[in-house]
Short mmCIF file of C-alpha atoms in Angstrom, two decimals:
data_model
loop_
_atom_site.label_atom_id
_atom_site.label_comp_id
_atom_site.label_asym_id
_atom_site.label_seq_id
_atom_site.Cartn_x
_atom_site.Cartn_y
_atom_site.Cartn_z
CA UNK L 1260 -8.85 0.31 -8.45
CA UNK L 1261 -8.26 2.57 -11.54
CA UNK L 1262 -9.03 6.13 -11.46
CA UNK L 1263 -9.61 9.12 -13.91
CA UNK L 1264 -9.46 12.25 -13.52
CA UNK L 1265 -8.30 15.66 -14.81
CA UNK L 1266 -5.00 16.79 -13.15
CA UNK L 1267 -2.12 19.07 -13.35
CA UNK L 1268 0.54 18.34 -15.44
CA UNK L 1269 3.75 17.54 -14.37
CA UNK L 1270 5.74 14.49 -13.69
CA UNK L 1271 4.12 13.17 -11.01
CA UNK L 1272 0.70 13.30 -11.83
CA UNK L 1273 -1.33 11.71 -14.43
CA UNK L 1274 -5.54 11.50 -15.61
CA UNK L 1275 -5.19 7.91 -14.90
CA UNK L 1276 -3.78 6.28 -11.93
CA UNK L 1277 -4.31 3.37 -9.75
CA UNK L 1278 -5.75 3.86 -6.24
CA UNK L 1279 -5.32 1.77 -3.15
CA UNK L 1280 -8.30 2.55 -0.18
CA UNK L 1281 -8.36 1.66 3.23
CA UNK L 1282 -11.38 1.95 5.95
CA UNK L 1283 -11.34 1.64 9.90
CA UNK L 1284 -14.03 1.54 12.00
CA UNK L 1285 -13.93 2.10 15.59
CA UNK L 1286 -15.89 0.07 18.15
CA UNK L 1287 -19.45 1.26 18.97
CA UNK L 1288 -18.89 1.70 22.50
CA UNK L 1289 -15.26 4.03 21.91
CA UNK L 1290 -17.70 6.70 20.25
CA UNK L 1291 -20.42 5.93 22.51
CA UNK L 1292 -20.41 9.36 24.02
CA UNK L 1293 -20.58 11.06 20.68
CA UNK L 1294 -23.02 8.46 18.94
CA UNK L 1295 -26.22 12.10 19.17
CA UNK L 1296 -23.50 13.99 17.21
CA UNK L 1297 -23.76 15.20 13.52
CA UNK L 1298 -22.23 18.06 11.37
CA UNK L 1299 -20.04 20.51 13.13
CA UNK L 1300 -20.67 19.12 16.46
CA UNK L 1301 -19.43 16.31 16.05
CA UNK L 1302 -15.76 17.36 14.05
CA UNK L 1303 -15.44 19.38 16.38
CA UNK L 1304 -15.60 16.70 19.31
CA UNK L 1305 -12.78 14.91 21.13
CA UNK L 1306 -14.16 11.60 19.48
CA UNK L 1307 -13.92 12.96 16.55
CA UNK L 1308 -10.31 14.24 17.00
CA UNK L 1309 -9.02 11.43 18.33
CA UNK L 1310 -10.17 9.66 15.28
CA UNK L 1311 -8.14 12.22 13.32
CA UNK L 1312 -5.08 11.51 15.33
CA UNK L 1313 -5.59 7.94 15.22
CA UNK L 1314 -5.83 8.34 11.46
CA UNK L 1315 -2.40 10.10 11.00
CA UNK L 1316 -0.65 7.96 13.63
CA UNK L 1317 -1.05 4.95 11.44
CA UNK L 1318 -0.62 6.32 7.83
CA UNK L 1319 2.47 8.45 9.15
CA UNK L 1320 4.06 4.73 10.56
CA UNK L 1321 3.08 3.48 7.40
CA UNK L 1322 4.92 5.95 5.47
CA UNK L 1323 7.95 5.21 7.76
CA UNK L 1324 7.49 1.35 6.99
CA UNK L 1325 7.72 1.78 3.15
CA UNK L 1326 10.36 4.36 3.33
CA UNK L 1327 12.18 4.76 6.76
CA UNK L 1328 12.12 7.91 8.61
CA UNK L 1329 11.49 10.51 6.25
CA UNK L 1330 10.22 14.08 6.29
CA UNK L 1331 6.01 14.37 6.52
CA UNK L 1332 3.61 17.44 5.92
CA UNK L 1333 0.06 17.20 6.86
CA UNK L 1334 -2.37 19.63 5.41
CA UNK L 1335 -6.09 20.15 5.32
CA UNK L 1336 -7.95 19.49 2.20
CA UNK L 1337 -11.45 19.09 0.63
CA UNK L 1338 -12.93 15.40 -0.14
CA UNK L 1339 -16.90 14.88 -0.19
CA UNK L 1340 -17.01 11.49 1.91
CA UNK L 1341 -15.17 13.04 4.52
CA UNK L 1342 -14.78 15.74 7.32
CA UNK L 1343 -12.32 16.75 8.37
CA UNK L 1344 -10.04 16.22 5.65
CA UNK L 1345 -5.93 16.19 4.98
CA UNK L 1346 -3.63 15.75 2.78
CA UNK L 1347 -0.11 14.17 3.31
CA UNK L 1348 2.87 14.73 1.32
CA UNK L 1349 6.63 13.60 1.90
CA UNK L 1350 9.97 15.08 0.89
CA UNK L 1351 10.98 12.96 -2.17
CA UNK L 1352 13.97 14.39 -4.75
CA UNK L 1353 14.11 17.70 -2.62
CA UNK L 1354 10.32 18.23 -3.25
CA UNK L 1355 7.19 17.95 -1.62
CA UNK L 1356 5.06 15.08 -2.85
CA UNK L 1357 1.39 14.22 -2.48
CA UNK L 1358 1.47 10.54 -1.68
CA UNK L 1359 -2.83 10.23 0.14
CA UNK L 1360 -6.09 11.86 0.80
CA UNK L 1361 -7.54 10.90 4.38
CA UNK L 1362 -9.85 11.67 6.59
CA UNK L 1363 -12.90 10.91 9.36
CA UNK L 1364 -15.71 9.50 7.15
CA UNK L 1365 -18.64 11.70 6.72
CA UNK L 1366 -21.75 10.01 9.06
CA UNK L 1367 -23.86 10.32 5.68
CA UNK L 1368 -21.75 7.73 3.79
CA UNK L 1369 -21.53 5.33 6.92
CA UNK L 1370 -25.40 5.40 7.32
CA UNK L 1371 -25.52 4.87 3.00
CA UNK L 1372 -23.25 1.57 4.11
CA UNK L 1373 -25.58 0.52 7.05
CA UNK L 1374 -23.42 1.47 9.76
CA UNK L 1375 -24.75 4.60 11.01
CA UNK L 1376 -23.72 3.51 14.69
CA UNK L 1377 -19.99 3.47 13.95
CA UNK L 1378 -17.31 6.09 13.39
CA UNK L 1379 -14.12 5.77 11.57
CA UNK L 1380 -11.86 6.93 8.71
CA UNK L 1381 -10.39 6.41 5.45
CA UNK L 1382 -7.36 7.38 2.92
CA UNK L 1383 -6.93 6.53 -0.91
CA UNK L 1384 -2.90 5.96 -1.61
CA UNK L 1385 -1.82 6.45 -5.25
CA UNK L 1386 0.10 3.37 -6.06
CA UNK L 1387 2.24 4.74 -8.87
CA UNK L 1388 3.38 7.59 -6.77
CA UNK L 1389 4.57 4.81 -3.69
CA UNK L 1390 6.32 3.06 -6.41
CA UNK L 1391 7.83 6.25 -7.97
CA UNK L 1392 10.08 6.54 -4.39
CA UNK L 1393 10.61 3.12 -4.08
CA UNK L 1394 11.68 2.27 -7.59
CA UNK L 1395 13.50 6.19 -7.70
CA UNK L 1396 11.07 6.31 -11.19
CA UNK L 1397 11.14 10.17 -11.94
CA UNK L 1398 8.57 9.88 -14.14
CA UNK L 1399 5.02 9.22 -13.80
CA UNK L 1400 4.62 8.46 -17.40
CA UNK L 1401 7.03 5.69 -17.75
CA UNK L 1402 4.68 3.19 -15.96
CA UNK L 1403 2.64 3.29 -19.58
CA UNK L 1404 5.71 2.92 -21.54
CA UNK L 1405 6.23 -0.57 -23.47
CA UNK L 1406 9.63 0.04 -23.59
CA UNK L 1407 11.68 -2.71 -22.64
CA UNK L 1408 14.41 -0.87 -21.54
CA UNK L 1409 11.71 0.14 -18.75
CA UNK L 1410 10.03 -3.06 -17.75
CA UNK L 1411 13.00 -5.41 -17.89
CA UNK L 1412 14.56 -3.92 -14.89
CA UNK L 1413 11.58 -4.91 -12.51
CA UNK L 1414 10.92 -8.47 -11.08
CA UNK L 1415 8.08 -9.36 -8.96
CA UNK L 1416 9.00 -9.47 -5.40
CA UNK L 1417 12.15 -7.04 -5.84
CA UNK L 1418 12.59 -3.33 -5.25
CA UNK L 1419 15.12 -2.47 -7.10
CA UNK L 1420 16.43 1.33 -8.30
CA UNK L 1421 15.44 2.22 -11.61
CA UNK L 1422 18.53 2.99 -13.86
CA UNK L 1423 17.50 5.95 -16.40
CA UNK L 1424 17.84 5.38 -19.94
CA UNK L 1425 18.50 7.77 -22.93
CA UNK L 1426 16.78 10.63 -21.74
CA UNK L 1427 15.63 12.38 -25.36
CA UNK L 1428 15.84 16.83 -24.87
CA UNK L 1429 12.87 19.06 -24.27
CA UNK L 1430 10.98 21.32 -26.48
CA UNK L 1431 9.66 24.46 -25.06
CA UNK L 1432 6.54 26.36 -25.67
CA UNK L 1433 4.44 28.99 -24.36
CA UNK L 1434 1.15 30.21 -24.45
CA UNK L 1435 -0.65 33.39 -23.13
CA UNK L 1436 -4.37 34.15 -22.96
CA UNK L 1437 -7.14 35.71 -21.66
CA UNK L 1438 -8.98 34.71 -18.85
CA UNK L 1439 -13.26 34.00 -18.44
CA UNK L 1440 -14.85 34.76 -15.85
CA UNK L 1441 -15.43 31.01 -15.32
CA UNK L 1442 -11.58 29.87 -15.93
CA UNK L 1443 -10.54 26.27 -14.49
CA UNK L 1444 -7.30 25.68 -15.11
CA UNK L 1445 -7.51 21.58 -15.10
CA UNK L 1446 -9.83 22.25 -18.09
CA UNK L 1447 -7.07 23.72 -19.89
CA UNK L 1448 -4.90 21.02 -18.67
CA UNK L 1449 -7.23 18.20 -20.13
CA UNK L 1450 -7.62 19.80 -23.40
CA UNK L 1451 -3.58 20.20 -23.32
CA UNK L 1452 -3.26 16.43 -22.82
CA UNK L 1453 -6.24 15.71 -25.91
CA UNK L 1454 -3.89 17.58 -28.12
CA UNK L 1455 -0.41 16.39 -27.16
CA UNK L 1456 -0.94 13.26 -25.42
CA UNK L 1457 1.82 11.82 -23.28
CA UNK L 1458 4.29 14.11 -25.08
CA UNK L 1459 3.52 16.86 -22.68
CA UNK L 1460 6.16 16.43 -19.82
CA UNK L 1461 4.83 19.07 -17.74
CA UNK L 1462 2.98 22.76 -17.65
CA UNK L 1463 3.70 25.53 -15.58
CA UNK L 1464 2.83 28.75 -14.67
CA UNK L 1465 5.22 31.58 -15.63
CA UNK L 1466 3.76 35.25 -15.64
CA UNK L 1467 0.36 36.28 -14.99
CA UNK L 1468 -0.84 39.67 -15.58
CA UNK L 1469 -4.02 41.92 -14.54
CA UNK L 1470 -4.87 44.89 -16.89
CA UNK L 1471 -5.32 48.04 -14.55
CA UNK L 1472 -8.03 49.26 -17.09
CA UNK L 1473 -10.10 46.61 -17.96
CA UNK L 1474 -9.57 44.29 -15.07
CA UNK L 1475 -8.89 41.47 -17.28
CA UNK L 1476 -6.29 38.49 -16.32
CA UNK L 1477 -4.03 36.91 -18.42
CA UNK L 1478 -2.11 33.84 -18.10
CA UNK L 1479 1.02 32.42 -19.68
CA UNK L 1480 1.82 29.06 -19.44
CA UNK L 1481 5.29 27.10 -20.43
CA UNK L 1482 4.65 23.99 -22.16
CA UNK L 1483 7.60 21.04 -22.13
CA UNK L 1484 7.02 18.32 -24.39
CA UNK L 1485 9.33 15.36 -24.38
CA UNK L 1486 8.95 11.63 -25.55
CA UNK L 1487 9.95 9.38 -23.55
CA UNK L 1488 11.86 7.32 -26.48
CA UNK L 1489 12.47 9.32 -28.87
CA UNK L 1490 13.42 12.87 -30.28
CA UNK L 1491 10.86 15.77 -31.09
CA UNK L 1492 11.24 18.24 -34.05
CA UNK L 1493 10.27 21.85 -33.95
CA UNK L 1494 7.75 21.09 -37.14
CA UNK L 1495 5.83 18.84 -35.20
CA UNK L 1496 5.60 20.70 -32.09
CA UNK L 1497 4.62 23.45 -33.73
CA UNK L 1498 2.12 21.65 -35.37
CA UNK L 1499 0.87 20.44 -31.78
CA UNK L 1500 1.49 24.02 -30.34
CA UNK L 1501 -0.90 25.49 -33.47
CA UNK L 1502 -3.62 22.82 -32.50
CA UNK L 1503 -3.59 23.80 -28.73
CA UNK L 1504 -4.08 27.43 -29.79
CA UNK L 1505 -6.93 26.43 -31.60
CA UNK L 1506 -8.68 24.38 -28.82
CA UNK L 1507 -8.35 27.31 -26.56
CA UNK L 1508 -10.03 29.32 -28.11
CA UNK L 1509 -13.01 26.05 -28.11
CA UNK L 1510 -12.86 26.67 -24.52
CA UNK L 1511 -13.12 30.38 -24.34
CA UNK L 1512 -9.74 31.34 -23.62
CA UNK L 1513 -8.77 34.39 -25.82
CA UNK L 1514 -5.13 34.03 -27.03
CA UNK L 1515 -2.84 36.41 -26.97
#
């Protein structure tokens, strides 16, 4: 299914994606033992574990399916339909990447679904990012390209490497400001993309700085904007780069 979201920017993620999920329940009487448990008694039960390990078994041969035998990090992370949770990320390009969110299904959701008697688990697989190591596409924004240069390399049924076109240089950018109290930096990420669209490549962190005597953080970020087919001009960056000052400020980030 599709999915939107605010995200970080860089080039493998993207505020709309497509999301493959999978489900497994386990046989009533496996769990029987543990069928009285709820909340932390029951993640922290052997029933529960094993459900884990059963969990990362299968998505960790699944991974090794797609891709052969390649290097795996598991991680624990925060989703609200289950408990506990993980994360698991490969080694692709010399860099760790977030390929799925898993874990043992919360007992509220199952009982929502009339199936308060069973036990299981579930993971949601970003599709572009499979296809991004498969197709070697280093660029999550070139699946929304109508290039042709882009689509005429694929055929259904055939995974084949993607060859790299003209790649057009970088402009550079940076911005400082002030931090709120309330500061969430995907907000700032969102606005970024409302302003510059797909021609922001990526965003990253470079200094960040506490003031001793006020207490005060600031942030500066390092903005690369790129188009995929074509070559940017200073004037129009600038113009882009004036804008996202602007908007900052909308979202009460003090410039410096």
């Amino acid at each position: 299914g599709d999915v939107y979201r605010r995200d970080e920017i860089d080039s493998s993620h993207y505020p709309a994606f497509h999301q493959l999920e999978g489900v497994k329940l386990f046989d009533q009487k496996e769990m029987d033992s543990a069928s009285h448990l709820k909340g932390e008694d029951w993640v922290k039960s052997p029933e529960c574990q094993a459900i884990a390990d059963d969990l990362k078994n299968v998505l960790e041969g699944l991974m090794d399916h797609l891709f052969g035998e390649t290097e795996k990090k598991w991680s624990e992370d925060y989703f609200p339909f289950t408990e506990p949770s993980f994360e698991l990320e490969i080694k692709y390009q010399g860099e760790w990447l977030e390929v799925l969110g898993c874990g043992v299904i919360h007992e509220e959701v199952l009982s929502m679904a009339d199936r308060s008697e069973r036990r299981g688990w579930a993971f949601g697989l970003g599709l572009e990012r499979l296809a991004m190591i498969l197709f070697e596409i280093p660029d999550i924004r070139l699946f929304w390209t109508d290039d042709e240069r882009f689509h005429s390399q694929f055929k259904e049924g055939q995974i084949t490497k993607f060859e790299p076109y003209s790649k057009y240089p970088p402009v550079f950018k940076d911005i400082a400001f002030w931090l709120p109290e309330d500061y969430v930096e995907n907000d700032f990420f969102e606005m970024a993309r409302g302003v510059a669209g797909d021609l922001v490549e990526k965003i990253d962190l470079i200094d960040e700085f506490t003031n001793p005597k006020t207490n005060r953080t600031s942030k500066c970020y390092r903005i690369t904007y790129r188009s995929m087919d074509r070559s940017l001009t200073n004037e129009e960056i600038d113009e882009l780069q004036d804008n996202l000052r602007d908007q900052s400020a909308d979202i009460g980030l003090e410039v410096r």
